[in-house]
Every structure is written in C-alpha cells, then in structure tokens.
PDB file of C-alpha atoms in Angstrom:
ATOM      1  CA  UNK A   1     -27.245   3.916 -10.960  1.00  0.00           C
ATOM      2  CA  UNK A   2     -28.120   1.994  -8.875  1.00  0.00           C
ATOM      3  CA  UNK A   3     -27.738   3.051  -5.081  1.00  0.00           C
ATOM      4  CA  UNK A   4     -25.213   0.302  -4.581  1.00  0.00           C
ATOM      5  CA  UNK A   5     -23.304   1.486  -7.198  1.00  0.00           C
ATOM      6  CA  UNK A   6     -23.192   4.443  -7.084  1.00  0.00           C
ATOM      7  CA  UNK A   7     -21.762   4.103  -3.313  1.00  0.00           C
ATOM      8  CA  UNK A   8     -18.310   5.489  -2.862  1.00  0.00           C
ATOM      9  CA  UNK A   9     -15.306   4.792  -0.411  1.00  0.00           C
ATOM     10  CA  UNK A  10     -13.257   7.350  -2.118  1.00  0.00           C
ATOM     11  CA  UNK A  11     -14.350   9.016  -5.767  1.00  0.00           C
ATOM     12  CA  UNK A  12     -11.452   9.439  -8.637  1.00  0.00           C
ATOM     13  CA  UNK A  13     -10.339  13.146  -7.693  1.00  0.00           C
ATOM     14  CA  UNK A  14      -9.189  11.713  -4.756  1.00  0.00           C
ATOM     15  CA  UNK A  15      -7.346   8.346  -5.234  1.00  0.00           C
ATOM     16  CA  UNK A  16      -5.119  10.251  -7.839  1.00  0.00           C
ATOM     17  CA  UNK A  17      -4.435  12.828  -5.443  1.00  0.00           C
ATOM     18  CA  UNK A  18      -3.169   9.867  -3.103  1.00  0.00           C
ATOM     19  CA  UNK A  19      -1.530   7.666  -5.523  1.00  0.00           C
ATOM     20  CA  UNK A  20       0.672  11.181  -6.507  1.00  0.00           C
ATOM     21  CA  UNK A  21       1.342  11.935  -2.695  1.00  0.00           C
ATOM     22  CA  UNK A  22       2.988   8.031  -2.624  1.00  0.00           C
ATOM     23  CA  UNK A  23       4.177   8.877  -6.298  1.00  0.00           C
ATOM     24  CA  UNK A  24       6.161  11.601  -4.894  1.00  0.00           C
ATOM     25  CA  UNK A  25       7.527  10.245  -1.630  1.00  0.00           C
ATOM     26  CA  UNK A  26       8.649   7.121  -3.862  1.00  0.00           C
ATOM     27  CA  UNK A  27      10.637   9.384  -6.498  1.00  0.00           C
ATOM     28  CA  UNK A  28      12.043  11.237  -2.515  1.00  0.00           C
ATOM     29  CA  UNK A  29      13.194   7.292  -1.975  1.00  0.00           C
ATOM     30  CA  UNK A  30      14.680   6.819  -5.252  1.00  0.00           C
ATOM     31  CA  UNK A  31      16.814  10.696  -5.234  1.00  0.00           C
ATOM     32  CA  UNK A  32      17.548   9.856  -1.532  1.00  0.00           C
ATOM     33  CA  UNK A  33      19.650   6.830  -2.519  1.00  0.00           C
ATOM     34  CA  UNK A  34      23.402   7.014  -3.219  1.00  0.00           C
ATOM     35  CA  UNK A  35      23.489   6.909  -6.950  1.00  0.00           C
ATOM     36  CA  UNK A  36      26.759   4.104  -7.193  1.00  0.00           C
ATOM     37  CA  UNK A  37      24.151   1.748  -4.757  1.00  0.00           C
ATOM     38  CA  UNK A  38      20.829   2.713  -6.671  1.00  0.00           C
ATOM     39  CA  UNK A  39      21.291  -0.581  -9.420  1.00  0.00           C
ATOM     40  CA  UNK A  40      23.836  -2.569  -6.898  1.00  0.00           C
ATOM     41  CA  UNK A  41      23.104  -2.526  -3.384  1.00  0.00           C
ATOM     42  CA  UNK A  42      20.320  -5.298  -2.075  1.00  0.00           C
ATOM     43  CA  UNK A  43      19.175  -7.827   1.110  1.00  0.00           C
ATOM     44  CA  UNK A  44      18.722 -11.634   0.503  1.00  0.00           C
ATOM     45  CA  UNK A  45      19.181 -11.829  -3.244  1.00  0.00           C
ATOM     46  CA  UNK A  46      16.820  -9.256  -3.972  1.00  0.00           C
ATOM     47  CA  UNK A  47      15.805  -7.139  -6.461  1.00  0.00           C
ATOM     48  CA  UNK A  48      18.483  -3.785  -6.050  1.00  0.00           C
ATOM     49  CA  UNK A  49      16.192  -1.061  -5.642  1.00  0.00           C
ATOM     50  CA  UNK A  50      16.659   0.662  -8.600  1.00  0.00           C
ATOM     51  CA  UNK A  51      15.196  -2.285 -10.925  1.00  0.00           C
ATOM     52  CA  UNK A  52      12.108  -2.392  -8.521  1.00  0.00           C
ATOM     53  CA  UNK A  53      11.350   2.156  -9.198  1.00  0.00           C
ATOM     54  CA  UNK A  54      11.891   0.604 -12.940  1.00  0.00           C
ATOM     55  CA  UNK A  55       9.183  -1.541 -12.411  1.00  0.00           C
ATOM     56  CA  UNK A  56       6.617   0.476 -11.006  1.00  0.00           C
ATOM     57  CA  UNK A  57       7.855   2.862 -13.796  1.00  0.00           C
ATOM     58  CA  UNK A  58       7.059   0.253 -15.768  1.00  0.00           C
ATOM     59  CA  UNK A  59       2.880  -0.544 -14.950  1.00  0.00           C
ATOM     60  CA  UNK A  60       1.996   3.123 -14.060  1.00  0.00           C
ATOM     61  CA  UNK A  61       1.441   4.845 -16.722  1.00  0.00           C
ATOM     62  CA  UNK A  62       1.366   1.522 -18.940  1.00  0.00           C
ATOM     63  CA  UNK A  63      -2.466   0.513 -17.173  1.00  0.00           C
ATOM     64  CA  UNK A  64      -3.477   3.877 -16.671  1.00  0.00           C
ATOM     65  CA  UNK A  65      -2.870   3.630 -20.503  1.00  0.00           C
ATOM     66  CA  UNK A  66      -4.437   0.310 -21.557  1.00  0.00           C
ATOM     67  CA  UNK A  67      -7.589   0.899 -18.334  1.00  0.00           C
ATOM     68  CA  UNK A  68      -8.545   4.492 -21.531  1.00  0.00           C
ATOM     69  CA  UNK A  69      -7.475   2.979 -24.050  1.00  0.00           C
ATOM     70  CA  UNK A  70      -7.416  -1.079 -23.996  1.00  0.00           C
ATOM     71  CA  UNK A  71      -3.973  -0.993 -25.246  1.00  0.00           C
ATOM     72  CA  UNK A  72      -1.553  -2.828 -23.846  1.00  0.00           C
ATOM     73  CA  UNK A  73       2.276  -1.506 -23.769  1.00  0.00           C
ATOM     74  CA  UNK A  74       5.135  -4.477 -23.385  1.00  0.00           C
ATOM     75  CA  UNK A  75       6.123  -3.932 -19.694  1.00  0.00           C
ATOM     76  CA  UNK A  76       9.176  -1.589 -20.124  1.00  0.00           C
ATOM     77  CA  UNK A  77      12.926  -1.948 -18.940  1.00  0.00           C
ATOM     78  CA  UNK A  78      13.824  -2.219 -16.525  1.00  0.00           C
ATOM     79  CA  UNK A  79      17.683  -2.412 -17.250  1.00  0.00           C
ATOM     80  CA  UNK A  80      20.497  -0.017 -15.323  1.00  0.00           C
ATOM     81  CA  UNK A  81      20.206   3.467 -16.234  1.00  0.00           C
ATOM     82  CA  UNK A  82      21.837   6.893 -14.033  1.00  0.00           C
ATOM     83  CA  UNK A  83      19.487   7.805 -11.081  1.00  0.00           C
ATOM     84  CA  UNK A  84      18.869  11.362 -12.884  1.00  0.00           C
ATOM     85  CA  UNK A  85      17.706   8.965 -15.987  1.00  0.00           C
ATOM     86  CA  UNK A  86      15.034   7.671 -13.460  1.00  0.00           C
ATOM     87  CA  UNK A  87      14.055  10.345 -11.899  1.00  0.00           C
ATOM     88  CA  UNK A  88      13.137  11.761 -15.507  1.00  0.00           C
ATOM     89  CA  UNK A  89      11.132   8.941 -16.603  1.00  0.00           C
ATOM     90  CA  UNK A  90       9.473   9.166 -13.576  1.00  0.00           C
ATOM     91  CA  UNK A  91       8.351  12.691 -13.567  1.00  0.00           C
ATOM     92  CA  UNK A  92       7.022  12.025 -17.748  1.00  0.00           C
ATOM     93  CA  UNK A  93       5.075   8.715 -15.820  1.00  0.00           C
ATOM     94  CA  UNK A  94       3.836  11.154 -13.503  1.00  0.00           C
ATOM     95  CA  UNK A  95       2.604  13.547 -16.408  1.00  0.00           C
ATOM     96  CA  UNK A  96       0.980  11.029 -18.587  1.00  0.00           C
ATOM     97  CA  UNK A  97      -0.664   9.418 -15.640  1.00  0.00           C
ATOM     98  CA  UNK A  98      -2.249  12.981 -14.491  1.00  0.00           C
ATOM     99  CA  UNK A  99      -3.653  13.219 -18.308  1.00  0.00           C
ATOM    100  CA  UNK A 100      -5.054  10.082 -18.938  1.00  0.00           C
ATOM    101  CA  UNK A 101      -6.857   9.430 -15.309  1.00  0.00           C
ATOM    102  CA  UNK A 102      -8.885  12.868 -16.031  1.00  0.00           C
ATOM    103  CA  UNK A 103     -10.536  10.300 -19.826  1.00  0.00           C
ATOM    104  CA  UNK A 104     -10.857   7.105 -17.548  1.00  0.00           C
ATOM    105  CA  UNK A 105     -15.017   7.078 -18.200  1.00  0.00           C
ATOM    106  CA  UNK A 106     -16.270   7.050 -14.097  1.00  0.00           C
ATOM    107  CA  UNK A 107     -17.953   3.319 -15.285  1.00  0.00           C
ATOM    108  CA  UNK A 108     -15.111   2.279 -15.928  1.00  0.00           C
ATOM    109  CA  UNK A 109     -13.268   1.298 -12.339  1.00  0.00           C
ATOM    110  CA  UNK A 110     -15.625  -1.030 -12.228  1.00  0.00           C
ATOM    111  CA  UNK A 111     -15.676  -2.596 -15.778  1.00  0.00           C
ATOM    112  CA  UNK A 112     -13.223  -5.919 -16.221  1.00  0.00           C
ATOM    113  CA  UNK A 113     -10.554  -5.952 -18.109  1.00  0.00           C
ATOM    114  CA  UNK A 114      -7.469  -8.653 -19.020  1.00  0.00           C
ATOM    115  CA  UNK A 115      -4.421  -5.919 -18.317  1.00  0.00           C
ATOM    116  CA  UNK A 116      -1.863  -6.645 -20.580  1.00  0.00           C
ATOM    117  CA  UNK A 117      -3.249  -9.292 -21.367  1.00  0.00           C
ATOM    118  CA  UNK A 118      -2.688 -11.232 -18.497  1.00  0.00           C
ATOM    119  CA  UNK A 119      -3.951 -10.032 -15.772  1.00  0.00           C
ATOM    120  CA  UNK A 120      -7.864 -10.124 -15.460  1.00  0.00           C
ATOM    121  CA  UNK A 121      -9.720  -7.939 -12.596  1.00  0.00           C
ATOM    122  CA  UNK A 122     -11.853  -4.960 -12.087  1.00  0.00           C
ATOM    123  CA  UNK A 123     -10.628  -2.080 -13.024  1.00  0.00           C
ATOM    124  CA  UNK A 124     -10.293  -0.489  -8.979  1.00  0.00           C
ATOM    125  CA  UNK A 125      -8.062  -3.749  -8.429  1.00  0.00           C
ATOM    126  CA  UNK A 126      -6.151  -3.319 -11.327  1.00  0.00           C
ATOM    127  CA  UNK A 127      -5.061  -0.418 -10.236  1.00  0.00           C
ATOM    128  CA  UNK A 128      -5.114  -0.610  -6.752  1.00  0.00           C
ATOM    129  CA  UNK A 129      -2.475  -3.586  -7.288  1.00  0.00           C
ATOM    130  CA  UNK A 130      -0.111  -1.459  -9.524  1.00  0.00           C
ATOM    131  CA  UNK A 131       0.107   1.020  -6.730  1.00  0.00           C
ATOM    132  CA  UNK A 132       0.340  -1.227  -3.739  1.00  0.00           C
ATOM    133  CA  UNK A 133       3.237  -3.226  -5.396  1.00  0.00           C
ATOM    134  CA  UNK A 134       4.786   0.363  -5.107  1.00  0.00           C
ATOM    135  CA  UNK A 135       3.982   0.466  -1.626  1.00  0.00           C
ATOM    136  CA  UNK A 136       5.413  -2.477  -0.829  1.00  0.00           C
ATOM    137  CA  UNK A 137       8.296  -2.524  -3.172  1.00  0.00           C
ATOM    138  CA  UNK A 138       9.537   1.283  -1.857  1.00  0.00           C
ATOM    139  CA  UNK A 139       8.741  -0.473   1.714  1.00  0.00           C
ATOM    140  CA  UNK A 140      12.077  -2.832   0.776  1.00  0.00           C
ATOM    141  CA  UNK A 141      14.252   0.782   0.077  1.00  0.00           C
ATOM    142  CA  UNK A 142      13.229   1.937   3.007  1.00  0.00           C
ATOM    143  CA  UNK A 143      15.606  -1.471   5.120  1.00  0.00           C
ATOM    144  CA  UNK A 144      17.877  -0.528   1.895  1.00  0.00           C
ATOM    145  CA  UNK A 145      18.440   2.686   2.969  1.00  0.00           C
ATOM    146  CA  UNK A 146      18.566   2.159   6.412  1.00  0.00           C
ATOM    147  CA  UNK A 147      21.329  -0.974   5.695  1.00  0.00           C
ATOM    148  CA  UNK A 148      23.361   1.699   4.764  1.00  0.00           C
ATOM    149  CA  UNK A 149      22.880   3.640   7.243  1.00  0.00           C
ATOM    150  CA  UNK A 150      20.370   6.591   4.632  1.00  0.00           C
ATOM    151  CA  UNK A 151      17.633   8.137   6.532  1.00  0.00           C
ATOM    152  CA  UNK A 152      14.675   8.035   4.402  1.00  0.00           C
ATOM    153  CA  UNK A 153      12.239  10.161   3.855  1.00  0.00           C
ATOM    154  CA  UNK A 154       9.326  10.469   6.630  1.00  0.00           C
ATOM    155  CA  UNK A 155       6.412   8.046   5.849  1.00  0.00           C
ATOM    156  CA  UNK A 156       3.923  10.110   6.617  1.00  0.00           C
ATOM    157  CA  UNK A 157       5.073  12.810   4.672  1.00  0.00           C
ATOM    158  CA  UNK A 158       3.382  13.460   1.140  1.00  0.00           C
TER     159      UNK A 158
ATOM    160  CA  UNK B   1     -26.361  13.718  -3.148  1.00  0.00           C
ATOM    161  CA  UNK B   2     -24.814  15.656  -5.955  1.00  0.00           C
ATOM    162  CA  UNK B   3     -23.407  13.828  -8.977  1.00  0.00           C
ATOM    163  CA  UNK B   4     -19.063  14.549  -8.304  1.00  0.00           C
ATOM    164  CA  UNK B   5     -19.729  13.408  -4.381  1.00  0.00           C
ATOM    165  CA  UNK B   6     -21.028  10.102  -5.516  1.00  0.00           C
ATOM    166  CA  UNK B   7     -18.893   9.301  -7.968  1.00  0.00           C
ATOM    167  CA  UNK B   8     -16.810   6.383  -7.392  1.00  0.00           C
ATOM    168  CA  UNK B   9     -13.514   5.298  -7.170  1.00  0.00           C
ATOM    169  CA  UNK B  10     -14.461   2.127  -5.650  1.00  0.00           C
ATOM    170  CA  UNK B  11     -17.198   1.077  -2.946  1.00  0.00           C
ATOM    171  CA  UNK B  12     -17.372   0.155   0.926  1.00  0.00           C
ATOM    172  CA  UNK B  13     -17.932  -3.609  -0.209  1.00  0.00           C
ATOM    173  CA  UNK B  14     -14.770  -3.901  -2.789  1.00  0.00           C
ATOM    174  CA  UNK B  15     -12.379  -1.608  -0.378  1.00  0.00           C
ATOM    175  CA  UNK B  16     -13.407  -3.796   2.644  1.00  0.00           C
ATOM    176  CA  UNK B  17     -12.789  -7.139   0.634  1.00  0.00           C
ATOM    177  CA  UNK B  18      -9.368  -5.474  -0.683  1.00  0.00           C
ATOM    178  CA  UNK B  19      -8.257  -4.476   2.906  1.00  0.00           C
ATOM    179  CA  UNK B  20      -9.190  -7.891   3.800  1.00  0.00           C
ATOM    180  CA  UNK B  21      -7.372 -10.202   1.163  1.00  0.00           C
ATOM    181  CA  UNK B  22      -4.008  -7.628   2.301  1.00  0.00           C
ATOM    182  CA  UNK B  23      -4.580  -8.502   6.289  1.00  0.00           C
ATOM    183  CA  UNK B  24      -5.155 -12.441   5.393  1.00  0.00           C
ATOM    184  CA  UNK B  25      -1.087 -12.055   2.967  1.00  0.00           C
ATOM    185  CA  UNK B  26      -0.124  -9.802   6.327  1.00  0.00           C
ATOM    186  CA  UNK B  27      -0.941 -12.921   8.308  1.00  0.00           C
ATOM    187  CA  UNK B  28       0.469 -15.774   6.383  1.00  0.00           C
ATOM    188  CA  UNK B  29       3.662 -13.199   6.917  1.00  0.00           C
ATOM    189  CA  UNK B  30       3.528 -13.832  10.664  1.00  0.00           C
ATOM    190  CA  UNK B  31       2.468 -17.230   9.903  1.00  0.00           C
ATOM    191  CA  UNK B  32       6.255 -17.791   7.892  1.00  0.00           C
ATOM    192  CA  UNK B  33       7.998 -15.607  11.259  1.00  0.00           C
ATOM    193  CA  UNK B  34      10.433 -17.802  12.776  1.00  0.00           C
ATOM    194  CA  UNK B  35       9.238 -18.157  16.732  1.00  0.00           C
ATOM    195  CA  UNK B  36      12.810 -17.021  17.960  1.00  0.00           C
ATOM    196  CA  UNK B  37      12.644 -13.860  15.448  1.00  0.00           C
ATOM    197  CA  UNK B  38       9.518 -12.542  15.123  1.00  0.00           C
ATOM    198  CA  UNK B  39      10.237  -9.622  17.617  1.00  0.00           C
ATOM    199  CA  UNK B  40      13.977 -10.694  17.503  1.00  0.00           C
ATOM    200  CA  UNK B  41      15.488  -9.914  14.107  1.00  0.00           C
ATOM    201  CA  UNK B  42      16.334  -6.961  11.995  1.00  0.00           C
ATOM    202  CA  UNK B  43      17.985  -5.170   9.493  1.00  0.00           C
ATOM    203  CA  UNK B  44      19.550  -0.958  10.328  1.00  0.00           C
ATOM    204  CA  UNK B  45      18.285  -1.446  13.515  1.00  0.00           C
ATOM    205  CA  UNK B  46      14.088  -0.976  12.472  1.00  0.00           C
ATOM    206  CA  UNK B  47      11.647  -2.443  14.525  1.00  0.00           C
ATOM    207  CA  UNK B  48      11.655  -6.204  14.766  1.00  0.00           C
ATOM    208  CA  UNK B  49       8.820  -7.708  12.767  1.00  0.00           C
ATOM    209  CA  UNK B  50       6.498  -8.390  15.641  1.00  0.00           C
ATOM    210  CA  UNK B  51       6.468  -5.306  16.807  1.00  0.00           C
ATOM    211  CA  UNK B  52       5.611  -4.034  13.312  1.00  0.00           C
ATOM    212  CA  UNK B  53       2.691  -6.459  13.547  1.00  0.00           C
ATOM    213  CA  UNK B  54       1.492  -5.110  16.832  1.00  0.00           C
ATOM    214  CA  UNK B  55       1.515  -1.944  15.190  1.00  0.00           C
ATOM    215  CA  UNK B  56      -1.313  -3.289  12.742  1.00  0.00           C
ATOM    216  CA  UNK B  57      -3.581  -4.623  15.577  1.00  0.00           C
ATOM    217  CA  UNK B  58      -2.979  -1.283  16.962  1.00  0.00           C
ATOM    218  CA  UNK B  59      -4.444   0.853  14.680  1.00  0.00           C
ATOM    219  CA  UNK B  60      -6.848  -1.699  12.585  1.00  0.00           C
ATOM    220  CA  UNK B  61      -9.935  -1.976  14.411  1.00  0.00           C
ATOM    221  CA  UNK B  62      -9.289   1.599  16.621  1.00  0.00           C
ATOM    222  CA  UNK B  63      -9.055   2.879  13.570  1.00  0.00           C
ATOM    223  CA  UNK B  64     -12.724   2.275  12.016  1.00  0.00           C
ATOM    224  CA  UNK B  65     -14.112   2.001  15.527  1.00  0.00           C
ATOM    225  CA  UNK B  66     -13.389   5.121  16.139  1.00  0.00           C
ATOM    226  CA  UNK B  67     -14.640   6.106  12.227  1.00  0.00           C
ATOM    227  CA  UNK B  68     -18.135   4.295  14.028  1.00  0.00           C
ATOM    228  CA  UNK B  69     -17.991   5.614  17.345  1.00  0.00           C
ATOM    229  CA  UNK B  70     -16.297   9.042  17.229  1.00  0.00           C
ATOM    230  CA  UNK B  71     -14.556   6.833  20.259  1.00  0.00           C
ATOM    231  CA  UNK B  72     -10.535   6.712  19.514  1.00  0.00           C
ATOM    232  CA  UNK B  73      -9.223   4.122  22.498  1.00  0.00           C
ATOM    233  CA  UNK B  74      -5.530   4.300  23.345  1.00  0.00           C
ATOM    234  CA  UNK B  75      -3.354   2.782  20.767  1.00  0.00           C
ATOM    235  CA  UNK B  76      -2.588  -0.382  22.282  1.00  0.00           C
ATOM    236  CA  UNK B  77       0.899  -1.950  23.510  1.00  0.00           C
ATOM    237  CA  UNK B  78       2.661  -3.082  20.766  1.00  0.00           C
ATOM    238  CA  UNK B  79       5.156  -5.206  23.239  1.00  0.00           C
ATOM    239  CA  UNK B  80       6.635  -8.953  22.496  1.00  0.00           C
ATOM    240  CA  UNK B  81       4.258 -12.168  22.967  1.00  0.00           C
ATOM    241  CA  UNK B  82       4.186 -15.844  21.228  1.00  0.00           C
ATOM    242  CA  UNK B  83       3.562 -15.813  17.672  1.00  0.00           C
ATOM    243  CA  UNK B  84       0.040 -17.839  19.031  1.00  0.00           C
ATOM    244  CA  UNK B  85      -0.545 -14.904  20.662  1.00  0.00           C
ATOM    245  CA  UNK B  86       0.559 -12.050  17.671  1.00  0.00           C
ATOM    246  CA  UNK B  87      -2.310 -14.506  15.228  1.00  0.00           C
ATOM    247  CA  UNK B  88      -4.753 -14.717  17.720  1.00  0.00           C
ATOM    248  CA  UNK B  89      -5.296 -10.380  17.985  1.00  0.00           C
ATOM    249  CA  UNK B  90      -4.863 -11.315  14.289  1.00  0.00           C
ATOM    250  CA  UNK B  91      -8.004 -12.870  14.189  1.00  0.00           C
ATOM    251  CA  UNK B  92      -9.951 -10.819  16.523  1.00  0.00           C
ATOM    252  CA  UNK B  93      -8.582  -7.814  14.730  1.00  0.00           C
ATOM    253  CA  UNK B  94      -9.716  -9.321  11.475  1.00  0.00           C
ATOM    254  CA  UNK B  95     -14.282 -10.094  13.072  1.00  0.00           C
ATOM    255  CA  UNK B  96     -13.862  -6.433  14.408  1.00  0.00           C
ATOM    256  CA  UNK B  97     -13.193  -4.236  11.521  1.00  0.00           C
ATOM    257  CA  UNK B  98     -15.337  -6.547   9.517  1.00  0.00           C
ATOM    258  CA  UNK B  99     -18.466  -5.915  12.352  1.00  0.00           C
ATOM    259  CA  UNK B 100     -17.764  -2.749  12.241  1.00  0.00           C
ATOM    260  CA  UNK B 101     -17.168  -1.767   8.819  1.00  0.00           C
ATOM    261  CA  UNK B 102     -20.842  -2.524   8.044  1.00  0.00           C
ATOM    262  CA  UNK B 103     -22.341   0.592  11.083  1.00  0.00           C
ATOM    263  CA  UNK B 104     -20.281   2.923   9.070  1.00  0.00           C
ATOM    264  CA  UNK B 105     -22.232   5.537   7.251  1.00  0.00           C
ATOM    265  CA  UNK B 106     -21.627   5.591   2.774  1.00  0.00           C
ATOM    266  CA  UNK B 107     -20.943   9.483   3.487  1.00  0.00           C
ATOM    267  CA  UNK B 108     -19.051   8.928   6.314  1.00  0.00           C
ATOM    268  CA  UNK B 109     -16.236   8.886   4.063  1.00  0.00           C
ATOM    269  CA  UNK B 110     -16.279  12.089   3.024  1.00  0.00           C
ATOM    270  CA  UNK B 111     -16.479  13.751   6.687  1.00  0.00           C
ATOM    271  CA  UNK B 112     -13.140  15.809   8.620  1.00  0.00           C
ATOM    272  CA  UNK B 113     -12.764  13.582  11.466  1.00  0.00           C
ATOM    273  CA  UNK B 114      -9.374  14.121  13.821  1.00  0.00           C
ATOM    274  CA  UNK B 115      -8.142  10.048  14.793  1.00  0.00           C
ATOM    275  CA  UNK B 116      -7.050   9.648  18.174  1.00  0.00           C
ATOM    276  CA  UNK B 117      -6.998  12.513  18.975  1.00  0.00           C
ATOM    277  CA  UNK B 118      -4.445  13.953  16.466  1.00  0.00           C
ATOM    278  CA  UNK B 119      -4.738  13.614  12.974  1.00  0.00           C
ATOM    279  CA  UNK B 120      -7.429  15.330  11.485  1.00  0.00           C
ATOM    280  CA  UNK B 121      -8.089  13.783   7.722  1.00  0.00           C
ATOM    281  CA  UNK B 122     -11.162  13.023   5.497  1.00  0.00           C
ATOM    282  CA  UNK B 123     -11.730   9.585   6.557  1.00  0.00           C
ATOM    283  CA  UNK B 124     -10.671   7.368   3.417  1.00  0.00           C
ATOM    284  CA  UNK B 125      -7.612   8.802   3.536  1.00  0.00           C
ATOM    285  CA  UNK B 126      -7.440   7.948   6.952  1.00  0.00           C
ATOM    286  CA  UNK B 127      -7.805   4.383   6.513  1.00  0.00           C
ATOM    287  CA  UNK B 128      -6.131   4.017   3.552  1.00  0.00           C
ATOM    288  CA  UNK B 129      -3.217   5.011   5.718  1.00  0.00           C
ATOM    289  CA  UNK B 130      -4.361   2.588   8.048  1.00  0.00           C
ATOM    290  CA  UNK B 131      -4.107  -0.145   4.504  1.00  0.00           C
ATOM    291  CA  UNK B 132      -1.228   1.688   3.507  1.00  0.00           C
ATOM    292  CA  UNK B 133       1.078   1.367   6.285  1.00  0.00           C
ATOM    293  CA  UNK B 134       0.086  -2.459   6.889  1.00  0.00           C
ATOM    294  CA  UNK B 135       1.378  -2.330   2.898  1.00  0.00           C
ATOM    295  CA  UNK B 136       4.608  -0.919   3.754  1.00  0.00           C
ATOM    296  CA  UNK B 137       5.290  -2.653   6.990  1.00  0.00           C
ATOM    297  CA  UNK B 138       5.010  -5.420   5.572  1.00  0.00           C
ATOM    298  CA  UNK B 139       7.659  -5.031   2.543  1.00  0.00           C
ATOM    299  CA  UNK B 140      10.229  -3.952   5.620  1.00  0.00           C
ATOM    300  CA  UNK B 141       8.567  -7.971   6.513  1.00  0.00           C
ATOM    301  CA  UNK B 142       9.897  -9.673   3.083  1.00  0.00           C
ATOM    302  CA  UNK B 143      13.061  -8.084   3.072  1.00  0.00           C
ATOM    303  CA  UNK B 144      13.233  -9.852   6.886  1.00  0.00           C
ATOM    304  CA  UNK B 145      12.442 -12.860   5.701  1.00  0.00           C
ATOM    305  CA  UNK B 146      14.919 -13.073   2.971  1.00  0.00           C
ATOM    306  CA  UNK B 147      17.613 -12.207   4.096  1.00  0.00           C
ATOM    307  CA  UNK B 148      17.047 -14.694   7.260  1.00  0.00           C
ATOM    308  CA  UNK B 149      17.030 -17.089   3.764  1.00  0.00           C
ATOM    309  CA  UNK B 150      13.026 -17.676   4.351  1.00  0.00           C
ATOM    310  CA  UNK B 151      10.945 -17.546   0.643  1.00  0.00           C
ATOM    311  CA  UNK B 152       8.193 -15.069   2.331  1.00  0.00           C
ATOM    312  CA  UNK B 153       4.080 -15.404   0.437  1.00  0.00           C
ATOM    313  CA  UNK B 154       3.566 -14.642  -2.611  1.00  0.00           C
ATOM    314  CA  UNK B 155       2.714 -10.771  -2.847  1.00  0.00           C
ATOM    315  CA  UNK B 156      -0.256 -11.225  -5.463  1.00  0.00           C
ATOM    316  CA  UNK B 157      -1.980 -14.371  -3.386  1.00  0.00           C
ATOM    317  CA  UNK B 158      -4.576 -12.878  -1.131  1.00  0.00           C
TER     318      UNK B 158
END
C-alpha cells in the first residue's frame, strides 16, 4: 500500500460510528412524528416523511450488503405502514449494517462498483451518498415537524 | 503508524472533492432562490435560507482555518444581504477551503481539538459536522423552494 493510498481522513471504525450516530437521530425523528402524519403530511407536494424513512431503509443495509457480497437486492417497498413497523425495520437495518460493515475488506472502500446494477462509483462515495441522502431527507422531516408545531430532536445529539 | 491508524474509509483528497461537490450543489440552491425570498421566506418559524447559507459560510472556512492554525475566528455575521453578495462570499470560502485544506498535516484528522473554543472533538468529526450541517440545512432549503413552487436542483448532481 503506497503512502498516498494509506492516508486517511477517517477510518472505517470511526465512519460507522458516525453513521450510526446519524441513524440514532433519524430514529428519534421517526419516533417524534405523530402516527397519523408519518405517511400523510407533506409540503410542496414532496413525499411524506414515512416514505423517505422507507427509502433510507431500502438503501442502507442493501448498499452495505452489495458492497460485501456483490449481490444487490431489489430496492424494497416504500409503502405506508405503522410507525412501530418502520421502527422495527429501522432497528433490523441497524443490526444488519453493523454485522455487514465488519465484513468489508479495507481495500474495498477505494474500489469501483456498480450499486444496484445502475449506480457506478467508488465505494466510499456510494456509502457517503446513502448517509448524505439520509441527512438531506431528515432535514426535510425537520421542516415537516416544525410546520406541524412539533420541536424536532436537536441536530447535534447523536 | 500502526495498521489500525492507517486504515482509510476515505482519504483527504477524496473527502475535499466530496465536500466541494456538495458546496457546488448548495451554491446552485442559493442561486435558485428568488432574491426577495432568500432572507424572507420561512416555514414553521425556522430561519430563512439566506441565514442558513450565512451560517454555512461562517462555519466552513473558519473551521478549516482553525484546524490548520489553531486560531478560531469569531463566527461571522449572518445578517441579510444581496444574493450576489452571498454568492461572492461563498466563492471566496471555496477558495479559502481549498488553500487551507492542502495545509492540514495528515495526522491532524485524528487529533482532538476544541473548535471555536467551545466544541471539542476529533478533527474528522468536527469537519464532518460542518458538511452534515450544510446538507441538513440545504434539505430544509429544498422544502422552502418546493413550497414556493420552484424546482430545486437535483440532489445527485454535484
């Protein structure tokens, strides 16, 4: 491994801790939504937060599973369901992500793959896309909560 | 340097490219806001997007300057100004960030610093906080634009 290749902004252990911190915050945002608004409330014709949370679930563990195995699941259903069921799927994803993360060979992060058969990229960029997409849509959820008169959880608490 | 310390999820060069890609997208969101709404429009009593953009400007280059020099600027003014002036400050920040980034010693990312005299953390986490805060508030800006009937730039184009 050359010195250039070895230079780290952040390592795999710190990155997964960082992501799981974001995931804990997103979980709190899901919990904070009133059950009857989770798949109903929206602004500007955007998708309701429940659909966005289901998108995050359909991307997170399946992305890491693909990075480990080269097998890409179909992106899962984003249909409405109870908040309890969304949280159950969320927690299941959290466990899958942790288990799969430990199986990623360190050199894999710099390799190029085609995620879900259609998104080519360097693996670290593919993974950051999933994390950034979660932060982006969660920010949208913050506006929905505020517009509903509900205080969102603090952004800085993970 | 131990093998553990050398393991990289992503290196400094790829990370700054990733961030500057996000910054180009945020710049497009600023440009897309109507001039008369940038510091006026809000939902749910949240801050207008112009104030959020000024927050990003007050955090980005000053964070990296602090990481390089150990000197922490006062966080700058977030008051209303023209869209043109926000964009000018944005572009100035972009150049400062690129120049300063090249001066960060590689081992610095794993060190602990106290940003702005009040936020202790590992440097990679402090920097990710600035990037994540930008993505979070830009997601809020997307909702503002949609609520104004304006199509935001695509999230995946950087």
